[in-house]
Amino acid sequence: MSLPGSRVLAACAVAAGGCVLSWAGAAAGLTPGVLPAPQLKVAKAQADLCPTDAVTKALGGQRVTLGAESPAVLSHVDSRTCVRLPITRGEFAMDLSAGSVPADGGITFTDSTGRGVTFTDVTFDFGGRVATGTATTQGAAAGRASRRQSDGLFTLDFRLDKTEIDLTRGTAEGAATLGLGQGADAGLKEAFGSDPLAGQGAVFDATAGGDVSQAVLALTRALLP
């Protein structure tokens, strides 16, 4: 599975022959090719959300710890502590112009007093370029546990040179930058009384990879309606 990307490379075997198709899709602001981009279903994938250096410093200065809610786990990518979200469902257009890919588990921010916020039900919306979800706050600043559905926890800025989809192998990978959205900002302020990430544009560097299912079938249907 691929969260973001700019250049999508696809190698596929269709019927009696093979083909190589390339879409530089709506993510790059270009007009897609003659053929419609097929929808690719996600089978098993994961996304690593790694805080930027500035965010790591900001959290440390305010003694706020980044964590993961199961089945998400903490991971280590290029010496950074990240949150790894498992992804087992959803689908997205091969040109990255549309799609909805939900992740399991959650992202937590907690301080030494036990106050915190957890972002769950995170769904990557390719068409809207946002990650939506639910913010649940707990602790003294929140007064009592509260839960709110958000239209936009984070913004998505796809890395257009970091997405590659190989249909012959059924694999995909990509990258994106996640910015602080209104939903996450509100949740952090409710939990801590102020936003420890205030003024931060980019919050996470995200990388994703895994398997896509029914990819060749989807492409065959697009080629042979």
CSV table of C-alpha atoms in Angstrom, one decimal:
chain,number,residue,atom,x,y,z
A,1,MET,CA,0.0,0.0,0.0
A,2,SER,CA,1.1,3.5,-0.6
A,3,LEU,CA,0.1,6.5,1.2
A,4,PRO,CA,1.5,9.2,-1.0
A,5,GLY,CA,3.5,9.7,-4.0
A,6,SER,CA,4.1,11.5,-7.2
A,7,ARG,CA,5.4,9.1,-9.8
A,8,VAL,CA,3.6,5.8,-9.9
A,9,LEU,CA,5.3,3.0,-11.9
A,10,ALA,CA,3.2,0.0,-12.7
A,11,ALA,CA,4.4,-3.2,-14.4
A,12,CYS,CA,1.7,-5.7,-15.1
A,13,ALA,CA,0.9,-9.0,-17.0
A,14,VAL,CA,-2.4,-8.9,-18.8
A,15,ALA,CA,-3.9,-11.7,-20.8
A,16,ALA,CA,-1.4,-13.0,-23.4
A,17,GLY,CA,1.1,-10.2,-23.1
A,18,GLY,CA,2.7,-7.7,-20.7
A,19,CYS,CA,2.4,-4.0,-20.4
A,20,VAL,CA,4.1,-1.2,-18.6
A,21,LEU,CA,1.8,1.8,-17.6
A,22,SER,CA,2.7,5.0,-15.9
A,23,TRP,CA,0.4,7.5,-14.3
A,24,ALA,CA,1.6,10.9,-13.0
A,25,GLY,CA,-1.8,11.5,-11.5
A,26,ALA,CA,-3.9,14.1,-9.8
A,27,ALA,CA,-1.4,14.3,-7.0
A,28,ALA,CA,1.0,16.1,-9.3
A,29,GLY,CA,-1.8,18.2,-10.8
A,30,LEU,CA,-1.5,16.6,-14.1
A,31,THR,CA,-4.2,15.1,-16.4
A,32,PRO,CA,-4.3,11.3,-16.1
A,33,GLY,CA,-3.6,9.2,-19.2
A,34,VAL,CA,-6.3,8.0,-21.6
A,35,LEU,CA,-7.1,4.9,-19.5
A,36,PRO,CA,-8.8,5.4,-16.1
A,37,ALA,CA,-6.7,4.7,-13.2
A,38,PRO,CA,-7.8,1.4,-11.5
A,39,GLN,CA,-8.6,1.1,-7.9
A,40,LEU,CA,-6.1,-1.0,-5.9
A,41,LYS,CA,-7.3,-2.8,-2.8
A,42,VAL,CA,-5.0,-3.0,0.2
A,43,ALA,CA,-4.2,-6.4,1.6
A,44,LYS,CA,-1.6,-6.0,4.3
A,45,ALA,CA,0.5,-2.9,4.8
A,46,GLN,CA,1.9,-0.5,7.4
A,47,ALA,CA,2.6,3.2,7.8
A,48,ASP,CA,5.4,4.6,9.9
A,49,LEU,CA,4.7,8.1,11.3
A,50,CYS,CA,8.0,9.7,12.4
A,51,PRO,CA,8.0,13.0,14.2
A,52,THR,CA,10.2,15.7,12.6
A,53,ASP,CA,13.3,16.9,14.6
A,54,ALA,CA,11.5,20.1,15.5
A,55,VAL,CA,8.5,18.2,16.8
A,56,THR,CA,10.7,15.8,18.8
A,57,LYS,CA,12.4,18.8,20.4
A,58,ALA,CA,9.0,20.6,21.1
A,59,LEU,CA,7.6,17.5,22.8
A,60,GLY,CA,10.7,16.9,24.8
A,61,GLY,CA,10.7,20.5,26.0
A,62,GLN,CA,7.2,20.2,27.3
A,63,ARG,CA,7.7,16.6,28.6
A,64,VAL,CA,5.1,15.2,26.3
A,65,THR,CA,5.7,11.6,25.1
A,66,LEU,CA,4.7,10.1,21.8
A,67,GLY,CA,3.2,6.6,22.0
A,68,ALA,CA,1.2,4.0,20.2
A,69,GLU,CA,-2.1,2.4,21.0
A,70,SER,CA,-2.4,-1.3,20.1
A,71,PRO,CA,-2.3,-2.8,17.5
A,72,ALA,CA,-0.1,0.1,16.5
A,73,VAL,CA,3.4,-0.1,17.9
A,74,LEU,CA,6.5,2.1,18.3
A,75,SER,CA,9.1,1.5,15.6
A,76,HIS,CA,12.6,2.9,14.9
A,77,VAL,CA,13.2,4.3,11.4
A,78,ASP,CA,16.6,6.0,10.7
A,79,SER,CA,17.3,6.5,14.4
A,80,ARG,CA,13.9,8.1,15.0
A,81,THR,CA,11.2,6.7,17.3
A,82,CYS,CA,8.0,6.5,15.2
A,83,VAL,CA,4.5,5.1,15.4
A,84,ARG,CA,3.8,2.1,13.1
A,85,LEU,CA,0.1,1.8,12.1
A,86,PRO,CA,-1.0,-1.5,10.6
A,87,ILE,CA,-3.3,-1.3,7.6
A,88,THR,CA,-5.3,-4.2,6.4
A,89,ARG,CA,-8.1,-2.7,4.2
A,90,GLY,CA,-9.1,0.2,2.0
A,91,GLU,CA,-8.4,1.0,-1.6
A,92,PHE,CA,-7.0,3.9,-3.6
A,93,ALA,CA,-6.7,5.0,-7.2
A,94,MET,CA,-3.5,4.1,-8.9
A,95,ASP,CA,-3.0,7.7,-9.9
A,96,LEU,CA,-3.6,8.7,-6.2
A,97,SER,CA,-6.5,10.9,-7.1
A,98,ALA,CA,-8.9,9.2,-4.8
A,99,GLY,CA,-9.2,6.5,-2.1
A,100,SER,CA,-9.8,5.8,1.5
A,101,VAL,CA,-7.4,3.8,3.6
A,102,PRO,CA,-8.1,3.3,7.3
A,103,ALA,CA,-5.3,2.3,9.8
A,104,ASP,CA,-5.7,0.3,13.0
A,105,GLY,CA,-4.5,1.4,16.4
A,106,GLY,CA,-3.7,4.9,17.4
A,107,ILE,CA,-1.2,7.7,18.2
A,108,THR,CA,-0.9,9.0,21.7
A,109,PHE,CA,0.6,12.1,23.3
A,110,THR,CA,0.9,11.9,27.1
A,111,ASP,CA,2.6,14.1,29.7
A,112,SER,CA,4.1,13.1,33.1
A,113,THR,CA,0.8,13.9,34.9
A,114,GLY,CA,-1.2,11.5,32.8
A,115,ARG,CA,-2.9,14.1,30.7
A,116,GLY,CA,-3.1,13.2,27.1
A,117,VAL,CA,-4.9,12.7,23.8
A,118,THR,CA,-5.2,9.6,21.6
A,119,PHE,CA,-5.9,9.8,17.9
A,120,THR,CA,-7.7,6.7,16.6
A,121,ASP,CA,-9.8,5.7,13.6
A,122,VAL,CA,-7.1,7.3,11.4
A,123,THR,CA,-8.2,7.2,7.8
A,124,PHE,CA,-6.0,8.5,4.9
A,125,ASP,CA,-8.3,10.3,2.5
A,126,PHE,CA,-6.4,10.5,-0.8
A,127,GLY,CA,-8.9,12.7,-2.6
A,128,GLY,CA,-9.2,15.2,0.3
A,129,ARG,CA,-5.5,15.0,1.1
A,130,VAL,CA,-6.2,14.7,4.8
A,131,ALA,CA,-6.0,12.1,7.6
A,132,THR,CA,-9.3,12.1,9.5
A,133,GLY,CA,-9.9,10.3,12.8
A,134,THR,CA,-11.2,10.5,16.4
A,135,ALA,CA,-9.5,12.5,19.2
A,136,THR,CA,-10.0,11.2,22.8
A,137,THR,CA,-8.6,13.3,25.6
A,138,GLN,CA,-8.1,12.3,29.2
A,139,GLY,CA,-6.6,13.9,32.3
A,140,ALA,CA,-6.9,17.1,34.4
A,141,ALA,CA,-6.9,19.6,31.5
A,142,ALA,CA,-9.7,17.8,29.8
A,143,GLY,CA,-11.7,17.7,33.0
A,144,ARG,CA,-13.1,14.3,32.0
A,145,ALA,CA,-12.5,11.9,29.2
A,146,SER,CA,-14.0,13.3,26.0
A,147,ARG,CA,-14.2,11.9,22.5
A,148,ARG,CA,-14.8,13.8,19.3
A,149,GLN,CA,-14.9,12.9,15.6
A,150,SER,CA,-12.6,15.1,13.5
A,151,ASP,CA,-12.8,15.9,9.8
A,152,GLY,CA,-9.1,16.5,9.7
A,153,LEU,CA,-6.4,15.4,12.2
A,154,PHE,CA,-3.6,16.0,9.7
A,155,THR,CA,-3.0,17.3,6.3
A,156,LEU,CA,-1.3,15.1,3.7
A,157,ASP,CA,1.5,16.4,1.4
A,158,PHE,CA,2.4,13.5,-0.9
A,159,ARG,CA,6.0,13.0,-1.8
A,160,LEU,CA,5.6,12.7,-5.6
A,161,ASP,CA,9.0,11.1,-6.1
A,162,LYS,CA,8.6,8.4,-3.5
A,163,THR,CA,5.7,6.2,-4.6
A,164,GLU,CA,6.2,3.0,-6.6
A,165,ILE,CA,3.6,0.4,-7.4
A,166,ASP,CA,4.7,-2.9,-8.9
A,167,LEU,CA,1.6,-4.9,-10.0
A,168,THR,CA,3.6,-7.9,-11.0
A,169,ARG,CA,4.8,-8.4,-7.5
A,170,GLY,CA,1.7,-6.8,-5.8
A,171,THR,CA,3.7,-4.4,-3.8
A,172,ALA,CA,3.6,-0.6,-3.2
A,173,GLU,CA,5.4,2.0,-1.2
A,174,GLY,CA,5.3,5.7,-0.8
A,175,ALA,CA,6.0,8.7,1.5
A,176,ALA,CA,4.3,11.8,2.7
A,177,THR,CA,4.5,14.7,5.1
A,178,LEU,CA,1.7,15.1,7.6
A,179,GLY,CA,0.9,18.6,8.8
A,180,LEU,CA,-1.0,19.6,11.9
A,181,GLY,CA,-4.8,19.8,11.1
A,182,GLN,CA,-7.5,21.5,13.0
A,183,GLY,CA,-8.7,18.3,14.6
A,184,ALA,CA,-5.3,17.4,16.1
A,185,ASP,CA,-4.7,21.0,17.2
A,186,ALA,CA,-8.0,21.1,19.0
A,187,GLY,CA,-7.4,17.7,20.7
A,188,LEU,CA,-4.0,18.7,21.9
A,189,LYS,CA,-5.2,22.0,23.3
A,190,GLU,CA,-8.1,20.2,25.1
A,191,ALA,CA,-5.7,17.7,26.6
A,192,PHE,CA,-2.9,20.0,27.7
A,193,GLY,CA,-4.5,23.4,27.9
A,194,SER,CA,-2.2,24.5,25.1
A,195,ASP,CA,-0.8,22.9,21.9
A,196,PRO,CA,2.7,21.5,22.4
A,197,LEU,CA,3.0,21.5,18.6
A,198,ALA,CA,1.9,25.1,18.1
A,199,GLY,CA,3.7,26.7,15.2
A,200,GLN,CA,4.8,23.4,13.8
A,201,GLY,CA,3.9,23.0,10.1
A,202,ALA,CA,5.1,19.5,9.4
A,203,VAL,CA,4.5,17.0,12.2
A,204,PHE,CA,5.3,13.6,10.8
A,205,ASP,CA,7.4,12.2,8.0
A,206,ALA,CA,5.4,9.2,6.9
A,207,THR,CA,6.5,6.2,4.9
A,208,ALA,CA,4.2,3.3,3.9
A,209,GLY,CA,4.6,0.0,2.2
A,210,GLY,CA,3.0,-3.4,1.8
A,211,ASP,CA,0.9,-5.6,-0.4
A,212,VAL,CA,-2.0,-4.7,-2.7
A,213,SER,CA,-4.5,-7.3,-3.6
A,214,GLN,CA,-6.5,-7.8,-6.8
A,215,ALA,CA,-4.2,-5.2,-8.5
A,216,VAL,CA,-3.8,-7.1,-11.8
A,217,LEU,CA,-7.5,-7.9,-11.9
A,218,ALA,CA,-8.3,-4.2,-11.4
A,219,LEU,CA,-6.0,-3.2,-14.2
A,220,THR,CA,-7.3,-5.9,-16.5
A,221,ARG,CA,-10.8,-4.6,-16.0
A,222,ALA,CA,-9.7,-1.0,-16.8
A,223,LEU,CA,-8.0,-2.2,-20.0
A,224,LEU,CA,-10.7,-4.6,-21.1
A,225,PRO,CA,-14.0,-3.2,-19.9
